[in-house]
């Protein structure tokens, strides 16, 4: 059994030590109390309240529409359901890019009202002043490089990033900058596995991969994708551990049948 499975509360320092000890870090998203309880009970190291809630919880095409107030609501729910895992919350689009003061205000609200243990924001050099402002206030920051979904309209596609030398070099430079600024870890999304390996070896803070190969210090997936609640989303990097969509729709269909045939509730299920 891993020494870290014995830890009562995972912290940012725990993740740093896990990288040093070469123990892989596990992370999943959660957006509500019930899911958070299950994910935490399963032994996950970190829970991400992702702005992917805009997609899987609200049905938006991109992550852009979700607001800070909505993210704080999700964070409150997740924090109440989490005992052991480190809880990291995304700051949504428009809440940190424009100026450092607004970025700090957003992060403070997420910590004070949402109860998160850390915040995650997308980008490198372009938002370095915002990152510095947040960290200087004592708030832990997780970076996010590669495919940054909040910039989807700039990219124009969800394809793999940093395949060209110039973008790869900028990503490595940004990763080193995030470490210098004081970020405690960085998510690497949808970049070549060799590049992720190079980044992971060139910085001392943990890298958390999603579609970035096996050489990152940890992995993160969207919970709804991992347990198969989404039918239409099948990227190459996704491994489905359950097929809950089929299980749940089947259960609902059986319930409908039982109610209509007056099989439910039966005598034992009545007072």
mmCIF file of C-alpha atoms in Angstrom:
data_model
loop_
_atom_site.group_PDB
_atom_site.id
_atom_site.type_symbol
_atom_site.label_atom_id
_atom_site.label_comp_id
_atom_site.label_asym_id
_atom_site.label_seq_id
_atom_site.Cartn_x
_atom_site.Cartn_y
_atom_site.Cartn_z
ATOM 1 C CA UNK A 1 0.000 0.000 0.000
ATOM 2 C CA UNK A 2 1.236 3.486 -0.890
ATOM 3 C CA UNK A 3 2.320 5.716 1.968
ATOM 4 C CA UNK A 4 0.109 8.429 0.474
ATOM 5 C CA UNK A 5 -3.027 6.298 0.758
ATOM 6 C CA UNK A 6 -2.522 6.585 4.525
ATOM 7 C CA UNK A 7 -2.596 10.382 4.453
ATOM 8 C CA UNK A 8 -5.695 11.875 6.053
ATOM 9 C CA UNK A 9 -5.601 15.052 3.947
ATOM 10 C CA UNK A 10 -3.803 15.553 0.640
ATOM 11 C CA UNK A 11 -2.139 18.963 0.282
ATOM 12 C CA UNK A 12 -0.146 20.738 -2.418
ATOM 13 C CA UNK A 13 2.989 19.604 -0.581
ATOM 14 C CA UNK A 14 1.772 15.987 -0.775
ATOM 15 C CA UNK A 15 1.673 16.249 -4.567
ATOM 16 C CA UNK A 16 5.195 17.667 -4.696
ATOM 17 C CA UNK A 17 6.426 14.794 -2.535
ATOM 18 C CA UNK A 18 4.624 12.275 -4.737
ATOM 19 C CA UNK A 19 6.545 13.574 -7.761
ATOM 20 C CA UNK A 20 9.797 13.366 -5.805
ATOM 21 C CA UNK A 21 8.950 9.787 -4.735
ATOM 22 C CA UNK A 22 7.888 8.917 -8.304
ATOM 23 C CA UNK A 23 4.375 7.984 -7.178
ATOM 24 C CA UNK A 24 1.746 8.814 -9.792
ATOM 25 C CA UNK A 25 -0.915 11.376 -8.853
ATOM 26 C CA UNK A 26 -4.604 10.647 -9.533
ATOM 27 C CA UNK A 27 -7.198 13.324 -10.263
ATOM 28 C CA UNK A 28 -10.824 13.304 -11.392
ATOM 29 C CA UNK A 29 -13.428 16.000 -11.810
ATOM 30 C CA UNK A 30 -16.489 16.326 -9.581
ATOM 31 C CA UNK A 31 -19.212 18.957 -9.621
ATOM 32 C CA UNK A 32 -21.594 17.867 -6.847
ATOM 33 C CA UNK A 33 -21.678 16.490 -3.299
ATOM 34 C CA UNK A 34 -22.654 12.897 -4.133
ATOM 35 C CA UNK A 35 -20.028 12.435 -6.839
ATOM 36 C CA UNK A 36 -17.356 14.029 -4.650
ATOM 37 C CA UNK A 37 -18.120 11.570 -1.846
ATOM 38 C CA UNK A 38 -17.768 8.588 -4.196
ATOM 39 C CA UNK A 39 -14.599 9.837 -5.867
ATOM 40 C CA UNK A 40 -13.031 10.682 -2.502
ATOM 41 C CA UNK A 41 -13.989 7.278 -1.053
ATOM 42 C CA UNK A 42 -12.336 5.624 -4.062
ATOM 43 C CA UNK A 43 -8.996 7.050 -2.949
ATOM 44 C CA UNK A 44 -8.446 9.839 -5.476
ATOM 45 C CA UNK A 45 -5.588 12.228 -4.630
ATOM 46 C CA UNK A 46 -7.113 15.400 -6.055
ATOM 47 C CA UNK A 47 -10.556 16.507 -7.182
ATOM 48 C CA UNK A 48 -10.934 19.118 -9.907
ATOM 49 C CA UNK A 49 -14.042 21.271 -10.041
ATOM 50 C CA UNK A 50 -13.546 21.859 -13.727
ATOM 51 C CA UNK A 51 -15.209 24.507 -15.829
ATOM 52 C CA UNK A 52 -16.088 21.412 -17.880
ATOM 53 C CA UNK A 53 -19.206 21.618 -15.690
ATOM 54 C CA UNK A 54 -20.399 23.945 -18.456
ATOM 55 C CA UNK A 55 -20.350 20.956 -20.823
ATOM 56 C CA UNK A 56 -21.353 17.947 -18.734
ATOM 57 C CA UNK A 57 -23.660 19.599 -16.197
ATOM 58 C CA UNK A 58 -25.203 22.426 -18.229
ATOM 59 C CA UNK A 59 -24.977 21.153 -21.811
ATOM 60 C CA UNK A 60 -23.006 24.046 -23.290
ATOM 61 C CA UNK A 61 -20.801 23.427 -26.320
ATOM 62 C CA UNK A 62 -17.769 25.121 -24.733
ATOM 63 C CA UNK A 63 -16.561 25.964 -21.215
ATOM 64 C CA UNK A 64 -16.890 29.707 -21.832
ATOM 65 C CA UNK A 65 -20.465 30.405 -20.590
ATOM 66 C CA UNK A 66 -20.063 29.214 -16.984
ATOM 67 C CA UNK A 67 -19.839 32.039 -14.430
ATOM 68 C CA UNK A 68 -17.786 32.468 -11.275
ATOM 69 C CA UNK A 69 -20.961 32.310 -9.156
ATOM 70 C CA UNK A 70 -21.881 28.980 -10.756
ATOM 71 C CA UNK A 71 -18.365 27.609 -10.220
ATOM 72 C CA UNK A 72 -18.483 28.683 -6.572
ATOM 73 C CA UNK A 73 -21.777 26.792 -6.165
ATOM 74 C CA UNK A 74 -20.190 23.633 -7.601
ATOM 75 C CA UNK A 75 -17.129 24.108 -5.377
ATOM 76 C CA UNK A 76 -19.247 24.410 -2.234
ATOM 77 C CA UNK A 77 -21.019 21.169 -3.097
ATOM 78 C CA UNK A 78 -17.793 19.272 -3.798
ATOM 79 C CA UNK A 79 -15.964 20.524 -0.701
ATOM 80 C CA UNK A 80 -18.824 19.287 1.517
ATOM 81 C CA UNK A 81 -18.405 15.820 0.010
ATOM 82 C CA UNK A 82 -14.616 15.591 0.236
ATOM 83 C CA UNK A 83 -12.633 14.435 3.257
ATOM 84 C CA UNK A 84 -9.197 13.409 1.954
ATOM 85 C CA UNK A 85 -8.549 14.731 -1.557
ATOM 86 C CA UNK A 86 -7.046 18.093 -2.470
ATOM 87 C CA UNK A 87 -9.834 20.196 -4.016
ATOM 88 C CA UNK A 88 -8.827 22.408 -6.948
ATOM 89 C CA UNK A 89 -11.312 24.709 -8.708
ATOM 90 C CA UNK A 90 -11.094 26.288 -12.144
ATOM 91 C CA UNK A 91 -11.430 30.029 -12.418
ATOM 92 C CA UNK A 92 -13.759 30.427 -15.415
ATOM 93 C CA UNK A 93 -13.194 32.411 -18.587
ATOM 94 C CA UNK A 94 -13.111 36.182 -18.088
ATOM 95 C CA UNK A 95 -12.406 36.127 -14.355
ATOM 96 C CA UNK A 96 -8.603 36.468 -14.431
ATOM 97 C CA UNK A 97 -7.322 37.325 -17.937
ATOM 98 C CA UNK A 98 -8.074 41.053 -18.005
ATOM 99 C CA UNK A 99 -6.070 42.280 -15.012
ATOM 100 C CA UNK A 100 -4.300 40.943 -11.905
ATOM 101 C CA UNK A 101 -6.650 42.720 -9.480
ATOM 102 C CA UNK A 102 -9.697 41.020 -10.960
ATOM 103 C CA UNK A 103 -7.819 37.706 -10.972
ATOM 104 C CA UNK A 104 -7.062 38.020 -7.257
ATOM 105 C CA UNK A 105 -10.629 39.016 -6.466
ATOM 106 C CA UNK A 106 -11.914 35.936 -8.339
ATOM 107 C CA UNK A 107 -9.461 33.619 -6.601
ATOM 108 C CA UNK A 108 -10.285 35.034 -3.162
ATOM 109 C CA UNK A 109 -13.999 34.472 -3.780
ATOM 110 C CA UNK A 110 -13.341 30.887 -4.882
ATOM 111 C CA UNK A 111 -11.360 30.209 -1.692
ATOM 112 C CA UNK A 112 -13.599 32.111 0.763
ATOM 113 C CA UNK A 113 -17.027 31.296 -0.667
ATOM 114 C CA UNK A 114 -16.289 28.110 -2.584
ATOM 115 C CA UNK A 115 -14.007 26.568 0.021
ATOM 116 C CA UNK A 116 -11.531 25.278 -2.571
ATOM 117 C CA UNK A 117 -7.962 24.480 -1.510
ATOM 118 C CA UNK A 118 -6.433 25.850 -4.730
ATOM 119 C CA UNK A 119 -7.398 27.399 -8.068
ATOM 120 C CA UNK A 120 -6.497 26.410 -11.626
ATOM 121 C CA UNK A 121 -6.064 28.887 -14.462
ATOM 122 C CA UNK A 122 -5.166 28.463 -18.133
ATOM 123 C CA UNK A 123 -2.165 30.018 -19.851
ATOM 124 C CA UNK A 124 1.480 30.925 -19.437
ATOM 125 C CA UNK A 125 3.409 34.146 -19.943
ATOM 126 C CA UNK A 126 0.276 36.035 -21.054
ATOM 127 C CA UNK A 127 -1.285 35.747 -17.596
ATOM 128 C CA UNK A 128 1.909 35.718 -15.503
ATOM 129 C CA UNK A 129 0.982 38.928 -13.656
ATOM 130 C CA UNK A 130 -2.352 37.446 -12.591
ATOM 131 C CA UNK A 131 -0.688 34.238 -11.416
ATOM 132 C CA UNK A 132 1.888 36.195 -9.417
ATOM 133 C CA UNK A 133 -0.800 38.345 -7.792
ATOM 134 C CA UNK A 134 -2.830 35.297 -6.721
ATOM 135 C CA UNK A 135 0.177 33.365 -5.388
ATOM 136 C CA UNK A 136 1.508 36.419 -3.525
ATOM 137 C CA UNK A 137 -1.823 36.508 -1.672
ATOM 138 C CA UNK A 138 -1.150 32.988 -0.405
ATOM 139 C CA UNK A 139 -3.498 31.147 -2.768
ATOM 140 C CA UNK A 140 -2.098 27.990 -4.401
ATOM 141 C CA UNK A 141 -2.290 27.963 -8.209
ATOM 142 C CA UNK A 142 -2.327 25.021 -10.596
ATOM 143 C CA UNK A 143 -1.335 25.983 -14.136
ATOM 144 C CA UNK A 144 -2.785 24.607 -17.382
ATOM 145 C CA UNK A 145 -0.900 24.453 -20.695
ATOM 146 C CA UNK A 146 -1.359 22.817 -24.094
ATOM 147 C CA UNK A 147 -4.959 22.672 -25.215
ATOM 148 C CA UNK A 148 -6.575 25.356 -23.073
ATOM 149 C CA UNK A 149 -10.335 25.016 -23.696
ATOM 150 C CA UNK A 150 -11.106 28.603 -22.683
ATOM 151 C CA UNK A 151 -9.108 29.657 -25.776
ATOM 152 C CA UNK A 152 -10.974 27.321 -28.122
ATOM 153 C CA UNK A 153 -12.124 30.102 -30.437
ATOM 154 C CA UNK A 154 -8.517 31.232 -30.846
ATOM 155 C CA UNK A 155 -7.386 27.669 -31.635
ATOM 156 C CA UNK A 156 -10.462 26.873 -33.727
ATOM 157 C CA UNK A 157 -10.107 23.165 -32.967
ATOM 158 C CA UNK A 158 -9.710 20.675 -30.093
ATOM 159 C CA UNK A 159 -6.827 18.897 -31.871
ATOM 160 C CA UNK A 160 -3.470 18.081 -30.269
ATOM 161 C CA UNK A 161 -1.398 21.179 -29.460
ATOM 162 C CA UNK A 162 2.364 21.891 -29.608
ATOM 163 C CA UNK A 163 3.202 19.507 -32.454
ATOM 164 C CA UNK A 164 5.266 22.238 -34.109
ATOM 165 C CA UNK A 165 8.654 23.222 -32.684
ATOM 166 C CA UNK A 166 7.790 26.853 -31.963
ATOM 167 C CA UNK A 167 4.680 26.036 -29.929
ATOM 168 C CA UNK A 168 6.491 23.184 -28.158
ATOM 169 C CA UNK A 169 9.349 25.488 -27.166
ATOM 170 C CA UNK A 170 6.893 28.094 -25.873
ATOM 171 C CA UNK A 171 5.095 25.417 -23.835
ATOM 172 C CA UNK A 172 8.355 24.314 -22.197
ATOM 173 C CA UNK A 173 9.224 27.951 -21.506
ATOM 174 C CA UNK A 174 5.763 28.589 -20.044
ATOM 175 C CA UNK A 175 6.005 25.493 -17.820
ATOM 176 C CA UNK A 176 9.322 26.715 -16.409
ATOM 177 C CA UNK A 177 7.810 30.169 -15.891
ATOM 178 C CA UNK A 178 4.833 28.711 -14.004
ATOM 179 C CA UNK A 179 7.286 26.924 -11.701
ATOM 180 C CA UNK A 180 9.285 30.149 -11.184
ATOM 181 C CA UNK A 181 6.084 32.060 -10.371
ATOM 182 C CA UNK A 182 5.271 29.515 -7.661
ATOM 183 C CA UNK A 183 2.575 27.284 -9.185
ATOM 184 C CA UNK A 184 2.408 23.986 -7.294
ATOM 185 C CA UNK A 185 1.601 21.908 -10.399
ATOM 186 C CA UNK A 186 0.542 22.185 -14.035
ATOM 187 C CA UNK A 187 -2.009 20.379 -16.189
ATOM 188 C CA UNK A 188 -0.765 19.388 -19.650
ATOM 189 C CA UNK A 189 -3.682 18.826 -22.014
ATOM 190 C CA UNK A 190 -3.574 17.109 -25.408
ATOM 191 C CA UNK A 191 0.106 17.445 -26.268
ATOM 192 C CA UNK A 192 2.514 14.815 -27.691
ATOM 193 C CA UNK A 193 3.678 12.281 -25.086
ATOM 194 C CA UNK A 194 7.370 12.978 -25.806
ATOM 195 C CA UNK A 195 6.870 16.687 -25.162
ATOM 196 C CA UNK A 196 4.999 15.965 -21.917
ATOM 197 C CA UNK A 197 7.920 13.759 -20.836
ATOM 198 C CA UNK A 198 10.375 16.557 -21.605
ATOM 199 C CA UNK A 199 8.303 19.084 -19.647
ATOM 200 C CA UNK A 200 7.855 16.727 -16.690
ATOM 201 C CA UNK A 201 11.606 16.154 -16.494
ATOM 202 C CA UNK A 202 12.488 19.838 -16.846
ATOM 203 C CA UNK A 203 10.450 21.160 -13.910
ATOM 204 C CA UNK A 204 10.293 20.139 -10.249
ATOM 205 C CA UNK A 205 6.537 20.700 -9.838
ATOM 206 C CA UNK A 206 4.123 17.855 -10.744
ATOM 207 C CA UNK A 207 2.578 17.627 -14.214
ATOM 208 C CA UNK A 208 -0.962 16.268 -14.515
ATOM 209 C CA UNK A 209 -1.758 14.936 -17.964
ATOM 210 C CA UNK A 210 -4.963 14.608 -19.933
ATOM 211 C CA UNK A 211 -4.267 13.236 -23.385
ATOM 212 C CA UNK A 212 -0.555 13.835 -22.761
ATOM 213 C CA UNK A 213 0.746 10.277 -22.434
ATOM 214 C CA UNK A 214 2.107 8.183 -19.551
ATOM 215 C CA UNK A 215 5.159 10.261 -18.615
ATOM 216 C CA UNK A 216 3.320 12.964 -16.675
ATOM 217 C CA UNK A 217 3.489 12.827 -12.887
ATOM 218 C CA UNK A 218 -0.270 12.232 -12.717
ATOM 219 C CA UNK A 219 -3.436 11.894 -14.765
ATOM 220 C CA UNK A 220 -6.831 13.618 -14.770
ATOM 221 C CA UNK A 221 -10.062 12.665 -16.510
ATOM 222 C CA UNK A 222 -13.573 14.070 -16.497
ATOM 223 C CA UNK A 223 -15.586 11.817 -14.168
ATOM 224 C CA UNK A 224 -18.613 11.623 -16.470
ATOM 225 C CA UNK A 225 -16.391 10.448 -19.339
ATOM 226 C CA UNK A 226 -14.475 7.923 -17.223
ATOM 227 C CA UNK A 227 -17.637 6.198 -15.943
ATOM 228 C CA UNK A 228 -19.306 6.262 -19.359
ATOM 229 C CA UNK A 229 -22.161 8.678 -18.690
ATOM 230 C CA UNK A 230 -21.448 10.433 -21.993
ATOM 231 C CA UNK A 231 -22.086 8.500 -25.202
ATOM 232 C CA UNK A 232 -20.921 10.915 -27.867
ATOM 233 C CA UNK A 233 -17.465 11.852 -26.533
ATOM 234 C CA UNK A 234 -14.738 9.328 -27.394
ATOM 235 C CA UNK A 235 -11.299 10.944 -27.678
ATOM 236 C CA UNK A 236 -8.266 8.685 -28.079
ATOM 237 C CA UNK A 237 -7.012 9.439 -24.559
ATOM 238 C CA UNK A 238 -10.218 8.383 -22.789
ATOM 239 C CA UNK A 239 -10.518 4.989 -21.068
ATOM 240 C CA UNK A 240 -14.058 4.175 -19.962
ATOM 241 C CA UNK A 241 -14.170 2.151 -16.746
ATOM 242 C CA UNK A 242 -17.969 1.765 -16.766
ATOM 243 C CA UNK A 243 -20.870 2.119 -19.211
ATOM 244 C CA UNK A 244 -23.233 4.007 -16.931
ATOM 245 C CA UNK A 245 -25.202 5.503 -19.807
ATOM 246 C CA UNK A 246 -26.459 2.035 -20.775
ATOM 247 C CA UNK A 247 -26.874 0.954 -17.137
ATOM 248 C CA UNK A 248 -28.868 4.027 -16.141
ATOM 249 C CA UNK A 249 -31.101 4.227 -19.217
ATOM 250 C CA UNK A 250 -31.803 0.506 -18.778
ATOM 251 C CA UNK A 251 -32.736 1.017 -15.123
ATOM 252 C CA UNK A 252 -35.010 3.945 -16.001
ATOM 253 C CA UNK A 253 -36.717 1.895 -18.710
ATOM 254 C CA UNK A 254 -37.313 -0.934 -16.222
ATOM 255 C CA UNK A 255 -38.721 1.527 -13.665
ATOM 256 C CA UNK A 256 -41.103 2.950 -16.283
ATOM 257 C CA UNK A 257 -42.227 -0.561 -17.174
ATOM 258 C CA UNK A 258 -42.722 -1.579 -13.519
ATOM 259 C CA UNK A 259 -44.765 1.518 -12.642
ATOM 260 C CA UNK A 260 -46.999 1.247 -15.695
ATOM 261 C CA UNK A 261 -47.640 -2.470 -15.077
ATOM 262 C CA UNK A 262 -48.353 -1.744 -11.367
ATOM 263 C CA UNK A 263 -45.489 -4.054 -10.413
ATOM 264 C CA UNK A 264 -43.968 -1.161 -8.431
ATOM 265 C CA UNK A 265 -44.608 -0.527 -5.642
ATOM 266 C CA UNK A 266 -45.537 -4.030 -4.483
ATOM 267 C CA UNK A 267 -46.939 -5.074 -1.098
ATOM 268 C CA UNK A 268 -43.497 -5.116 0.551
ATOM 269 C CA UNK A 269 -42.815 -1.602 -0.712
ATOM 270 C CA UNK A 270 -46.062 -0.178 0.676
ATOM 271 C CA UNK A 271 -46.924 0.956 4.213
#
